[in-house]
PDB file of C-alpha atoms and ligand atoms in Angstrom:
ATOM      1  CA  MET A 563      95.058  89.442  98.351  1.00 94.00           C
ATOM      2  CA  PHE A 564      96.163  92.003 100.922  1.00 96.00           C
ATOM      3  CA  ILE A 565      99.672  91.673 102.353  1.00 97.00           C
ATOM      4  CA  ASP A 566      99.220  92.631 105.997  1.00 96.00           C
ATOM      5  CA  VAL A 567     102.337  93.671 107.853  1.00 95.00           C
ATOM      6  CA  ARG A 568     100.843  92.453 111.175  1.00 94.00           C
ATOM      7  CA  GLU A 569     100.510  88.941 109.775  1.00 95.00           C
ATOM      8  CA  LEU A 570     104.022  89.052 108.349  1.00 96.00           C
ATOM      9  CA  GLU A 571     105.306  89.688 111.848  1.00 93.00           C
ATOM     10  CA  LEU A 572     104.068  86.202 112.684  1.00 95.00           C
ATOM     11  CA  ARG A 573     105.104  84.385 109.530  1.00 96.00           C
ATOM     12  CA  PRO A 574     105.902  84.972 105.833  1.00 97.00           C
ATOM     13  CA  ALA A 575     102.914  84.834 103.475  1.00 97.00           C
ATOM     14  CA  GLU A 576     103.115  82.674 100.393  1.00 97.00           C
ATOM     15  CA  PHE A 577     100.907  83.311  97.426  1.00 98.00           C
ATOM     16  CA  THR A 578      99.879  81.609  94.211  1.00 98.00           C
ATOM     17  CA  VAL A 579      97.403  83.598  92.172  1.00 98.00           C
ATOM     18  CA  GLU A 580      95.798  83.578  88.759  1.00 98.00           C
ATOM     19  CA  ILE A 581      94.240  86.920  87.918  1.00 97.00           C
ATOM     20  CA  PRO A 582      91.936  87.288  84.903  1.00 97.00           C
ATOM     21  CA  PRO A 583      92.114  90.331  82.605  1.00 97.00           C
ATOM     22  CA  GLY A 584      90.157  93.328  83.866  1.00 95.00           C
ATOM     23  CA  GLU A 585      90.915  92.918  87.534  1.00 96.00           C
ATOM     24  CA  ILE A 586      94.050  95.050  87.573  1.00 96.00           C
ATOM     25  CA  ASP A 587      93.858  98.608  86.281  1.00 94.00           C
ATOM     26  CA  TYR A 588      97.138  99.342  84.496  1.00 94.00           C
ATOM     27  CA  LEU A 589      96.405 103.080  84.374  1.00 90.00           C
ATOM     28  CA  ASP A 590      97.412 103.129  80.721  1.00 91.00           C
ATOM     29  CA  ALA A 591      94.745 103.091  78.013  1.00 91.00           C
ATOM     30  CA  LYS A 592      97.212 101.668  75.475  1.00 93.00           C
ATOM     31  CA  LEU A 593      98.099  98.671  77.644  1.00 96.00           C
ATOM     32  CA  ARG A 594      96.004  95.526  78.068  1.00 96.00           C
ATOM     33  CA  GLN A 595      96.298  92.214  79.871  1.00 97.00           C
ATOM     34  CA  ASN A 596      95.743  89.476  77.334  1.00 95.00           C
ATOM     35  CA  GLY A 597      95.081  86.292  79.275  1.00 96.00           C
ATOM     36  CA  PRO A 598      95.477  85.228  82.882  1.00 98.00           C
ATOM     37  CA  LEU A 599      98.258  86.660  85.011  1.00 98.00           C
ATOM     38  CA  LYS A 600      99.996  83.903  86.951  1.00 98.00           C
ATOM     39  CA  ALA A 601     102.190  84.713  89.893  1.00 98.00           C
ATOM     40  CA  ALA A 602     103.655  82.792  92.784  1.00 98.00           C
ATOM     41  CA  GLY A 603     105.963  83.893  95.531  1.00 98.00           C
ATOM     42  CA  LYS A 604     106.420  85.057  99.048  1.00 98.00           C
ATOM     43  CA  ALA A 605     105.984  88.192 101.130  1.00 98.00           C
ATOM     44  CA  GLU A 606     108.084  88.624 104.247  1.00 97.00           C
ATOM     45  CA  LEU A 607     109.428  91.261 106.570  1.00 96.00           C
ATOM     46  CA  VAL A 608     113.037  92.292 106.055  1.00 93.00           C
ATOM     47  CA  LEU A 609     114.924  91.243 109.163  1.00 88.00           C
ATOM     48  CA  GLY A 610     116.094  94.130 111.275  1.00 85.00           C
ATOM     49  CA  SER A 611     114.049  96.675 109.333  1.00 85.00           C
ATOM     50  CA  LEU A 612     111.196  98.861 110.449  1.00 85.00           C
ATOM     51  CA  GLU A 613     108.338  96.956 108.864  1.00 90.00           C
ATOM     52  CA  GLU A 614     109.929  96.831 105.445  1.00 94.00           C
ATOM     53  CA  ILE A 615     108.168  94.279 103.253  1.00 96.00           C
ATOM     54  CA  ARG A 616     110.008  92.184 100.687  1.00 96.00           C
ATOM     55  CA  VAL A 617     107.885  90.572  97.966  1.00 97.00           C
ATOM     56  CA  SER A 618     109.600  88.084  95.681  1.00 96.00           C
ATOM     57  CA  GLY A 619     108.423  85.525  93.196  1.00 97.00           C
ATOM     58  CA  HIS A 620     107.771  84.750  89.579  1.00 98.00           C
ATOM     59  CA  ILE A 621     105.268  86.380  87.274  1.00 98.00           C
ATOM     60  CA  SER A 622     103.973  85.266  83.904  1.00 98.00           C
ATOM     61  CA  VAL A 623     101.449  87.132  81.772  1.00 98.00           C
ATOM     62  CA  GLN A 624     100.714  87.989  78.179  1.00 98.00           C
ATOM     63  CA  MET A 625     100.403  91.749  77.831  1.00 98.00           C
ATOM     64  CA  GLU A 626      99.443  93.702  74.745  1.00 97.00           C
ATOM     65  CA  ALA A 627      99.925  97.347  73.821  1.00 97.00           C
ATOM     66  CA  ASP A 628      99.315  99.581  70.842  1.00 96.00           C
ATOM     67  CA  CYS A 629     102.547  99.556  68.854  1.00 97.00           C
ATOM     68  CA  ASP A 630     104.409 102.852  69.332  1.00 96.00           C
ATOM     69  CA  ARG A 631     105.012 103.098  65.592  1.00 96.00           C
ATOM     70  CA  CYS A 632     102.039 101.568  63.738  1.00 96.00           C
ATOM     71  CA  LEU A 633      99.339 101.409  66.483  1.00 95.00           C
ATOM     72  CA  GLU A 634      98.567  97.761  65.707  1.00 96.00           C
ATOM     73  CA  PRO A 635      98.531  95.373  68.705  1.00 96.00           C
ATOM     74  CA  ALA A 636     102.003  94.498  69.945  1.00 97.00           C
ATOM     75  CA  ALA A 637     102.392  91.269  71.941  1.00 96.00           C
ATOM     76  CA  LEU A 638     104.452  91.794  75.088  1.00 97.00           C
ATOM     77  CA  PRO A 639     104.987  88.606  77.050  1.00 97.00           C
ATOM     78  CA  VAL A 640     106.178  89.129  80.614  1.00 97.00           C
ATOM     79  CA  GLU A 641     107.993  86.208  82.195  1.00 97.00           C
ATOM     80  CA  SER A 642     110.265  87.154  85.049  1.00 94.00           C
ATOM     81  CA  ASP A 643     111.467  86.662  88.567  1.00 96.00           C
ATOM     82  CA  PHE A 644     111.108  89.713  90.742  1.00 95.00           C
ATOM     83  CA  VAL A 645     111.999  91.226  94.090  1.00 95.00           C
ATOM     84  CA  LEU A 646     110.293  94.393  95.268  1.00 95.00           C
ATOM     85  CA  TYR A 647     110.617  96.213  98.576  1.00 95.00           C
ATOM     86  CA  TYR A 648     107.998  98.322 100.294  1.00 95.00           C
ATOM     87  CA  ARG A 649     108.625 100.681 103.168  1.00 92.00           C
ATOM     88  CA  PRO A 650     105.981 102.247 105.328  1.00 90.00           C
ATOM     89  CA  VAL A 651     105.371 105.912 104.712  1.00 86.00           C
ATOM     90  CA  ALA A 652     106.644 107.269 108.011  1.00 68.00           C
ATOM     91  CA  GLU A 653     108.373 110.487 108.977  1.00 57.00           C
ATOM     92  CA  ASP A 654     111.054 108.771 111.024  1.00 57.00           C
ATOM     93  CA  TYR A 655     112.029 106.669 108.039  1.00 53.00           C
ATOM     94  CA  GLY A 656     113.402 109.591 106.088  1.00 51.00           C
ATOM     95  CA  GLY A 657     110.971 109.233 103.208  1.00 48.00           C
ATOM     96  CA  GLU A 658     112.009 108.954  99.586  1.00 51.00           C
ATOM     97  CA  ALA A 659     115.142 111.065 100.054  1.00 49.00           C
ATOM     98  CA  GLU A 660     116.854 108.079 101.631  1.00 50.00           C
ATOM     99  CA  VAL A 661     116.432 105.818  98.633  1.00 49.00           C
ATOM    100  CA  GLY A 662     119.566 105.750  96.543  1.00 50.00           C
ATOM    101  CA  SER A 663     119.372 105.242  92.796  1.00 49.00           C
ATOM    102  CA  ASP A 664     121.354 102.002  92.978  1.00 50.00           C
ATOM    103  CA  GLU A 665     119.021 100.403  95.469  1.00 54.00           C
ATOM    104  CA  ALA A 666     116.574  97.702  94.508  1.00 63.00           C
ATOM    105  CA  GLU A 667     113.128  98.745  93.397  1.00 76.00           C
ATOM    106  CA  MET A 668     111.556 100.400  96.396  1.00 83.00           C
ATOM    107  CA  GLY A 669     107.962 101.358  96.925  1.00 90.00           C
ATOM    108  CA  PHE A 670     106.014 102.708  99.834  1.00 91.00           C
ATOM    109  CA  TYR A 671     102.882 101.629 101.565  1.00 93.00           C
ATOM    110  CA  GLU A 672     100.408 103.451 103.736  1.00 91.00           C
ATOM    111  CA  GLY A 673      98.502 101.861 106.555  1.00 91.00           C
ATOM    112  CA  ASP A 674      98.729  98.155 107.312  1.00 93.00           C
ATOM    113  CA  GLY A 675     100.362  96.835 104.197  1.00 95.00           C
ATOM    114  CA  VAL A 676     100.217  96.546 100.447  1.00 96.00           C
ATOM    115  CA  GLU A 677      97.776  95.042  97.980  1.00 96.00           C
ATOM    116  CA  LEU A 678      99.311  92.144  96.029  1.00 97.00           C
ATOM    117  CA  ASN A 679      97.635  93.314  92.809  1.00 97.00           C
ATOM    118  CA  ASP A 680      99.434  96.661  93.127  1.00 95.00           C
ATOM    119  CA  VAL A 681     102.743  94.843  93.558  1.00 96.00           C
ATOM    120  CA  LEU A 682     102.090  92.751  90.452  1.00 97.00           C
ATOM    121  CA  ARG A 683     101.101  95.777  88.376  1.00 96.00           C
ATOM    122  CA  GLU A 684     104.285  97.519  89.494  1.00 94.00           C
ATOM    123  CA  GLN A 685     106.394  94.560  88.425  1.00 95.00           C
ATOM    124  CA  ILE A 686     104.696  94.258  85.038  1.00 96.00           C
ATOM    125  CA  LEU A 687     105.273  97.944  84.283  1.00 94.00           C
ATOM    126  CA  LEU A 688     108.932  97.540  85.297  1.00 93.00           C
ATOM    127  CA  ALA A 689     109.333  94.460  83.121  1.00 94.00           C
ATOM    128  CA  LEU A 690     107.856  95.967  79.957  1.00 95.00           C
ATOM    129  CA  PRO A 691     110.297  97.442  77.435  1.00 93.00           C
ATOM    130  CA  MET A 692     110.499 101.225  77.143  1.00 92.00           C
ATOM    131  CA  GLN A 693     109.640 100.969  73.490  1.00 93.00           C
ATOM    132  CA  ARG A 694     106.557  98.882  72.779  1.00 95.00           C
ATOM    133  CA  VAL A 695     106.665  97.749  69.176  1.00 96.00           C
ATOM    134  CA  CYS A 696     104.891  94.941  67.318  1.00 96.00           C
ATOM    135  CA  GLN A 697     108.273  93.899  65.865  1.00 95.00           C
ATOM    136  CA  GLU A 698     111.768  95.360  65.886  1.00 94.00           C
ATOM    137  CA  SER A 699     111.533  96.046  62.174  1.00 95.00           C
ATOM    138  CA  CYS A 700     108.134  97.747  62.320  1.00 96.00           C
ATOM    139  CA  LYS A 701     108.100 100.415  59.617  1.00 95.00           C
ATOM    140  CA  GLY A 702     105.325 102.391  61.268  1.00 96.00           C
ATOM    141  CA  ILE A 703     102.800 104.668  59.678  1.00 95.00           C
ATOM    142  CA  CYS A 704     103.709 106.856  56.713  1.00 94.00           C
ATOM    143  CA  PRO A 705     103.722 110.462  57.905  1.00 91.00           C
ATOM    144  CA  VAL A 706     102.539 111.584  54.475  1.00 92.00           C
ATOM    145  CA  CYS A 707      99.626 109.311  53.555  1.00 93.00           C
ATOM    146  CA  GLY A 708      98.937 107.634  56.910  1.00 93.00           C
ATOM    147  CA  GLN A 709      99.232 104.100  55.555  1.00 93.00           C
ATOM    148  CA  ASN A 710     100.617 101.252  57.647  1.00 95.00           C
ATOM    149  CA  ARG A 711     103.895 100.599  55.847  1.00 94.00           C
ATOM    150  CA  ASN A 712     104.141  97.062  57.215  1.00 95.00           C
ATOM    151  CA  LEU A 713     101.180  96.098  55.065  1.00 94.00           C
ATOM    152  CA  LYS A 714     102.025  97.952  51.897  1.00 91.00           C
ATOM    153  CA  ASP A 715     104.836 100.200  50.769  1.00 89.00           C
ATOM    154  CA  CYS A 716     103.726 103.584  49.605  1.00 90.00           C
ATOM    155  CA  ASP A 717     105.751 105.787  47.269  1.00 87.00           C
ATOM    156  CA  CYS A 718     105.563 108.836  49.444  1.00 89.00           C
ATOM    157  CA  HIS A 719     108.663 110.928  49.880  1.00 76.00           C
ATOM    158  CA  ALA A 720     108.960 112.617  53.219  1.00 61.00           C
ATOM    159  CA  GLU A 721     109.420 116.384  53.086  1.00 60.00           C
ATOM    160  CA  THR A 722     112.613 115.974  55.070  1.00 57.00           C
ATOM    161  CA  SER A 723     114.513 114.057  52.363  1.00 53.00           C
ATOM    162  CA  ASP A 724     118.205 114.869  52.177  1.00 58.00           C
ATOM    163  CA  ASP A 725     118.899 117.698  49.734  1.00 61.00           C
ATOM    164  CA  ARG A 726     122.465 116.585  49.077  1.00 60.00           C
ATOM    165  CA  TRP A 727     121.174 113.228  47.931  1.00 60.00           C
ATOM    166  CA  ALA A 728     118.752 114.929  45.596  1.00 62.00           C
ATOM    167  CA  ALA A 729     121.618 116.957  44.162  1.00 60.00           C
ATOM    168  CA  LEU A 730     123.582 113.769  43.444  1.00 60.00           C
ATOM    169  CA  LYS A 731     120.638 112.342  41.565  1.00 62.00           C
ATOM    170  CA  MET A 732     120.473 115.482  39.443  1.00 62.00           C
ATOM    171  CA  LEU A 733     124.114 114.948  38.349  1.00 60.00           C
ATOM    172  CA  LYS A 734     123.264 111.548  36.959  1.00 55.00           C
TER     173      LYS A 734
HETATM  174 ZN1  LIG B1177     104.183  98.247  64.688  1.00 57.39          ZN
HETATM  175 ZN1  LIG B1178     102.753 107.148  52.247  1.00 57.39          ZN
END
């Protein structure tokens, strides 16, 4: 669905969508959509602004990424309300320099508006945690033998073991 600023001048646009996996490109080979993306909300012009679009609503989707530590699939459910703003790219608007760091999430659009799928992708990327792990306690892959330590403990000792500790052991 395309959010057209000309139509928003007449009335807000409501949307309810269900987007199957594969339709949105997340631009990240380690990130996948695992099931339908459901979103509902409203796009409207910000009163008194120069064609600034406000998109708000609720999004729900099961995402999946390669775990940062062990590379196994990590389930990342996204379930959140959101509000995103889009300004037209225009010289008289001052460009990105005007956007303060404490402002709400602000994007830009070129031409007549913004594609809803791009808005949803943006929100999903914002909602995902910085660290994508299969579980908080993931032990990751052994740097010595390459084994997934969640499945089986190996007896490898990392080269970087603490020398002082080794010295204590010698005393015993
Ligand atoms: Zn993991
Ligand atoms: Zn090992």
